[in-house]
């Protein structure tokens, strides 16, 4: 039995003709307004470029540029093929991480900025996790630390980085709050790049800190868990800074 092709979304009211100079921006804005109003929902298929251009009163090029911009923002999914077209997306949290990454790489965000933001966010996440984490959440976090320890003993230091990063994302998932998950993922995407750039640690300091943190989390001791996480992030920043300075000296 063949799947029924998606219907083109019905438009309760027509699009308004474009009068501003940045035509593609106005097209994007009107589409986003329809999404915010609930007239367009995730999975809806937009009319073909030609029809959209006629409704907006602009060129197909302006429509194409608008759709590509919306795709980069995670709002629209462009699919090729006979059954393809422009579909309203379901949101892509990685877009936030890409923005943070660009800011860091371009010098708009410093390591101090990242550390400060992490401490604020992680403190909130830890408190929420202390209240909401299930036994399954705690088991997953513990398994993550066990995996990191196995990699450390095997001297797979760079592989250990990704496991350590995943711990923070798993902790955010233990809050059972989608916004916290997205924010943590965005920050940790930047930290992943940074950690790989300076190289994996050859010590088990982070693993020991994780064990202490999990002990506090399991007891639902928010104050102790926050203190442990804050100390870990601050110590990690100091170690990163020392290694960065060492690399600069070696390079000179």
CSV table of C-alpha atoms in Angstrom, one decimal:
chain,number,residue,atom,x,y,z
A,1,UNK,CA,0.0,0.0,0.0
A,2,UNK,CA,1.6,3.3,-1.1
A,3,UNK,CA,1.8,6.2,1.3
A,4,UNK,CA,-0.6,9.0,0.7
A,5,UNK,CA,1.3,12.1,-0.4
A,6,UNK,CA,1.1,15.0,2.0
A,7,UNK,CA,-1.6,17.6,1.2
A,8,UNK,CA,-0.6,21.2,0.5
A,9,UNK,CA,-1.5,23.2,3.5
A,10,UNK,CA,-4.7,25.2,3.2
A,11,UNK,CA,-4.3,28.9,3.6
A,12,UNK,CA,-7.1,30.6,5.6
A,13,UNK,CA,-6.2,33.9,4.1
A,14,UNK,CA,-4.0,34.9,1.2
A,15,UNK,CA,-0.4,36.2,1.5
A,16,UNK,CA,0.0,39.9,1.3
A,17,UNK,CA,2.0,41.4,-1.7
A,18,UNK,CA,5.5,42.4,-0.8
A,19,UNK,CA,6.4,46.1,-0.8
A,20,UNK,CA,9.7,46.2,1.2
A,21,UNK,CA,13.1,46.2,-0.3
A,22,UNK,CA,14.3,42.9,1.2
A,23,UNK,CA,11.7,40.7,-0.5
A,24,UNK,CA,13.1,37.4,0.7
A,25,UNK,CA,13.0,38.7,4.4
A,26,UNK,CA,9.4,39.7,4.0
A,27,UNK,CA,8.5,36.3,2.5
A,28,UNK,CA,10.3,34.6,5.5
A,29,UNK,CA,8.5,36.9,8.0
A,30,UNK,CA,5.0,36.1,6.6
A,31,UNK,CA,5.6,32.4,6.6
A,32,UNK,CA,6.9,32.6,10.2
A,33,UNK,CA,3.9,34.7,11.2
A,34,UNK,CA,1.6,32.0,9.8
A,35,UNK,CA,3.5,29.3,11.8
A,36,UNK,CA,3.2,31.4,15.0
A,37,UNK,CA,-0.5,31.8,14.4
A,38,UNK,CA,-1.0,28.0,14.1
A,39,UNK,CA,-2.1,28.3,10.4
A,40,UNK,CA,1.0,26.3,9.4
A,41,UNK,CA,2.1,23.3,11.4
A,42,UNK,CA,5.0,20.9,11.4
A,43,UNK,CA,4.8,18.6,8.4
A,44,UNK,CA,2.6,21.0,6.3
A,45,UNK,CA,3.7,21.3,2.7
A,46,UNK,CA,3.9,24.8,1.3
A,47,UNK,CA,2.7,25.5,-2.2
A,48,UNK,CA,5.3,25.3,-5.0
A,49,UNK,CA,7.7,28.2,-5.6
A,50,UNK,CA,5.8,29.4,-8.6
A,51,UNK,CA,2.5,29.6,-6.7
A,52,UNK,CA,4.2,31.3,-3.7
A,53,UNK,CA,5.8,33.8,-6.0
A,54,UNK,CA,2.4,34.7,-7.5
A,55,UNK,CA,0.7,35.0,-4.1
A,56,UNK,CA,3.5,37.2,-2.6
A,57,UNK,CA,3.9,39.2,-5.8
A,58,UNK,CA,7.7,38.6,-6.0
A,59,UNK,CA,10.1,36.7,-8.1
A,60,UNK,CA,10.7,33.0,-7.7
A,61,UNK,CA,14.3,33.9,-6.8
A,62,UNK,CA,13.1,35.8,-3.8
A,63,UNK,CA,10.9,32.9,-2.7
A,64,UNK,CA,13.8,30.5,-3.2
A,65,UNK,CA,16.1,32.6,-1.1
A,66,UNK,CA,13.5,32.9,1.7
A,67,UNK,CA,13.0,29.2,1.8
A,68,UNK,CA,16.7,28.6,2.0
A,69,UNK,CA,17.1,31.0,4.8
A,70,UNK,CA,14.2,29.3,6.7
A,71,UNK,CA,15.9,26.0,6.1
A,72,UNK,CA,19.1,27.2,7.6
A,73,UNK,CA,17.1,28.4,10.6
A,74,UNK,CA,15.5,25.0,11.0
A,75,UNK,CA,12.0,26.3,10.2
A,76,UNK,CA,11.6,24.7,6.8
A,77,UNK,CA,12.7,21.4,5.3
A,78,UNK,CA,13.5,21.4,1.6
A,79,UNK,CA,13.1,17.9,0.0
A,80,UNK,CA,14.0,16.9,-3.5
A,81,UNK,CA,12.1,14.5,-5.8
A,82,UNK,CA,8.7,14.0,-7.2
A,83,UNK,CA,7.1,14.0,-3.7
A,84,UNK,CA,9.5,16.7,-2.4
A,85,UNK,CA,9.0,20.4,-1.8
A,86,UNK,CA,9.1,22.8,1.1
A,87,UNK,CA,7.7,21.4,4.4
A,88,UNK,CA,7.3,23.2,7.7
A,89,UNK,CA,10.0,21.7,9.9
A,90,UNK,CA,9.8,20.4,13.5
A,91,UNK,CA,12.6,22.6,14.8
A,92,UNK,CA,16.3,21.9,14.9
A,93,UNK,CA,18.1,22.6,18.2
A,94,UNK,CA,21.5,22.3,16.6
A,95,UNK,CA,20.8,25.7,14.9
A,96,UNK,CA,21.3,27.4,18.3
A,97,UNK,CA,24.6,25.5,18.8
A,98,UNK,CA,25.8,26.6,15.4
A,99,UNK,CA,25.1,30.2,16.3
A,100,UNK,CA,27.1,29.9,19.6
A,101,UNK,CA,29.9,28.1,17.8
A,102,UNK,CA,30.2,30.9,15.2
A,103,UNK,CA,30.2,33.5,17.9
A,104,UNK,CA,33.0,31.7,19.7
A,105,UNK,CA,35.1,31.1,16.6
A,106,UNK,CA,34.7,34.7,15.5
A,107,UNK,CA,35.8,36.0,19.0
A,108,UNK,CA,32.4,37.2,20.0
A,109,UNK,CA,32.3,34.8,23.0
A,110,UNK,CA,35.2,34.1,25.3
A,111,UNK,CA,36.1,31.1,27.4
A,112,UNK,CA,35.1,33.2,30.5
A,113,UNK,CA,31.7,33.9,28.9
A,114,UNK,CA,31.2,30.2,28.2
A,115,UNK,CA,32.2,29.2,31.7
A,116,UNK,CA,30.0,31.8,33.4
A,117,UNK,CA,27.0,30.8,31.2
A,118,UNK,CA,27.6,27.1,31.9
A,119,UNK,CA,27.7,27.7,35.7
A,120,UNK,CA,24.4,29.6,35.6
A,121,UNK,CA,22.7,27.0,33.3
A,122,UNK,CA,24.2,24.0,35.0
A,123,UNK,CA,23.1,25.2,38.5
A,124,UNK,CA,19.5,25.5,37.3
A,125,UNK,CA,19.7,22.1,35.5
A,126,UNK,CA,21.1,20.4,38.6
A,127,UNK,CA,18.4,21.7,40.9
A,128,UNK,CA,15.7,20.6,38.5
A,129,UNK,CA,17.3,17.2,38.0
A,130,UNK,CA,17.5,16.7,41.8
A,131,UNK,CA,13.7,17.1,41.8
A,132,UNK,CA,12.7,15.4,38.6
A,133,UNK,CA,15.4,12.7,37.8
A,134,UNK,CA,14.0,9.2,37.7
A,135,UNK,CA,15.9,6.1,38.7
A,136,UNK,CA,16.3,5.4,34.9
A,137,UNK,CA,17.9,8.9,34.5
A,138,UNK,CA,20.3,8.2,37.3
A,139,UNK,CA,21.2,4.8,35.8
A,140,UNK,CA,21.9,6.4,32.4
A,141,UNK,CA,24.2,9.0,34.0
A,142,UNK,CA,26.0,6.4,36.0
A,143,UNK,CA,26.5,4.3,32.9
A,144,UNK,CA,28.0,7.3,31.1
A,145,UNK,CA,30.6,7.8,33.9
A,146,UNK,CA,31.4,4.1,33.7
A,147,UNK,CA,32.0,4.4,30.0
A,148,UNK,CA,34.3,7.4,30.5
A,149,UNK,CA,36.3,5.4,33.0
A,150,UNK,CA,36.7,2.5,30.6
A,151,UNK,CA,38.0,4.9,27.9
A,152,UNK,CA,40.4,6.5,30.4
A,153,UNK,CA,41.8,3.1,31.4
A,154,UNK,CA,42.2,2.3,27.7
A,155,UNK,CA,44.0,5.6,27.2
A,156,UNK,CA,41.4,6.7,24.6
A,157,UNK,CA,41.5,10.2,25.9
A,158,UNK,CA,39.9,11.9,22.9
A,159,UNK,CA,37.1,9.5,22.8
A,160,UNK,CA,36.5,10.2,26.4
A,161,UNK,CA,35.8,13.9,25.5
A,162,UNK,CA,32.5,13.1,23.7
A,163,UNK,CA,31.3,10.9,26.6
A,164,UNK,CA,32.0,13.7,29.1
A,165,UNK,CA,30.1,16.1,26.9
A,166,UNK,CA,27.2,13.7,26.6
A,167,UNK,CA,27.0,13.6,30.5
A,168,UNK,CA,25.8,17.2,30.5
A,169,UNK,CA,23.2,16.6,27.8
A,170,UNK,CA,22.0,13.6,29.7
A,171,UNK,CA,21.8,15.6,32.9
A,172,UNK,CA,19.7,18.2,31.0
A,173,UNK,CA,17.4,15.5,29.8
A,174,UNK,CA,16.9,14.5,33.4
A,175,UNK,CA,15.1,17.8,34.0
A,176,UNK,CA,12.4,16.7,31.5
A,177,UNK,CA,12.3,20.2,30.1
A,178,UNK,CA,12.8,20.6,26.4
A,179,UNK,CA,14.2,24.2,26.6
A,180,UNK,CA,16.9,23.1,29.1
A,181,UNK,CA,17.8,20.3,26.8
A,182,UNK,CA,18.2,22.6,23.8
A,183,UNK,CA,20.2,25.3,25.8
A,184,UNK,CA,22.6,22.7,27.2
A,185,UNK,CA,23.1,21.0,23.8
A,186,UNK,CA,23.9,24.4,22.3
A,187,UNK,CA,26.5,25.2,24.9
A,188,UNK,CA,28.0,21.8,24.9
A,189,UNK,CA,28.4,21.8,21.1
A,190,UNK,CA,30.8,24.7,21.6
A,191,UNK,CA,32.6,23.1,24.5
A,192,UNK,CA,33.0,19.9,22.4
A,193,UNK,CA,34.9,21.8,19.7
A,194,UNK,CA,37.0,23.5,22.3
A,195,UNK,CA,37.8,20.4,24.2
A,196,UNK,CA,38.9,18.5,21.1
A,197,UNK,CA,41.0,21.5,20.1
A,198,UNK,CA,43.0,21.4,23.3
A,199,UNK,CA,43.0,17.5,23.5
A,200,UNK,CA,41.6,15.0,25.9
A,201,UNK,CA,42.8,15.0,29.6
A,202,UNK,CA,45.2,12.4,30.7
A,203,UNK,CA,43.8,12.3,34.3
A,204,UNK,CA,40.7,11.0,36.0
A,205,UNK,CA,39.9,14.2,37.7
A,206,UNK,CA,36.6,14.6,35.9
A,207,UNK,CA,35.6,11.0,36.5
A,208,UNK,CA,36.1,11.4,40.2
A,209,UNK,CA,34.1,14.7,40.2
A,210,UNK,CA,31.3,12.9,38.4
A,211,UNK,CA,31.2,10.2,41.0
A,212,UNK,CA,30.9,12.8,43.8
A,213,UNK,CA,28.3,14.7,41.9
A,214,UNK,CA,26.2,11.5,41.3
A,215,UNK,CA,26.3,10.7,45.0
A,216,UNK,CA,24.8,14.1,45.8
A,217,UNK,CA,22.3,13.9,43.0
A,218,UNK,CA,21.1,10.4,44.1
A,219,UNK,CA,20.5,11.8,47.6
A,220,UNK,CA,18.6,14.7,46.0
A,221,UNK,CA,21.0,17.1,47.8
A,222,UNK,CA,20.7,20.1,45.4
A,223,UNK,CA,23.1,22.3,47.3
A,224,UNK,CA,25.9,19.7,47.4
A,225,UNK,CA,25.3,18.8,43.7
A,226,UNK,CA,25.4,22.4,42.5
A,227,UNK,CA,28.6,23.0,44.5
A,228,UNK,CA,30.2,20.0,43.1
A,229,UNK,CA,29.3,20.9,39.5
A,230,UNK,CA,30.3,24.5,39.9
A,231,UNK,CA,33.7,23.5,41.3
A,232,UNK,CA,34.2,21.0,38.5
A,233,UNK,CA,33.4,23.6,35.8
A,234,UNK,CA,35.7,26.2,37.4
A,235,UNK,CA,38.6,23.7,37.7
A,236,UNK,CA,38.1,22.6,34.2
A,237,UNK,CA,38.3,26.2,32.9
A,238,UNK,CA,41.6,26.6,34.9
A,239,UNK,CA,43.0,23.4,33.4
A,240,UNK,CA,42.0,24.5,29.9
A,241,UNK,CA,43.6,27.9,30.3
A,242,UNK,CA,46.9,26.3,31.5
A,243,UNK,CA,47.0,24.0,28.5
A,244,UNK,CA,46.2,26.8,26.1
A,245,UNK,CA,49.0,28.8,27.5
A,246,UNK,CA,51.3,25.9,27.2
A,247,UNK,CA,50.5,25.4,23.6
A,248,UNK,CA,51.1,29.1,22.9
A,249,UNK,CA,54.5,28.9,24.5
A,250,UNK,CA,55.4,25.7,22.6
A,251,UNK,CA,54.3,27.3,19.3
A,252,UNK,CA,56.6,30.3,19.9
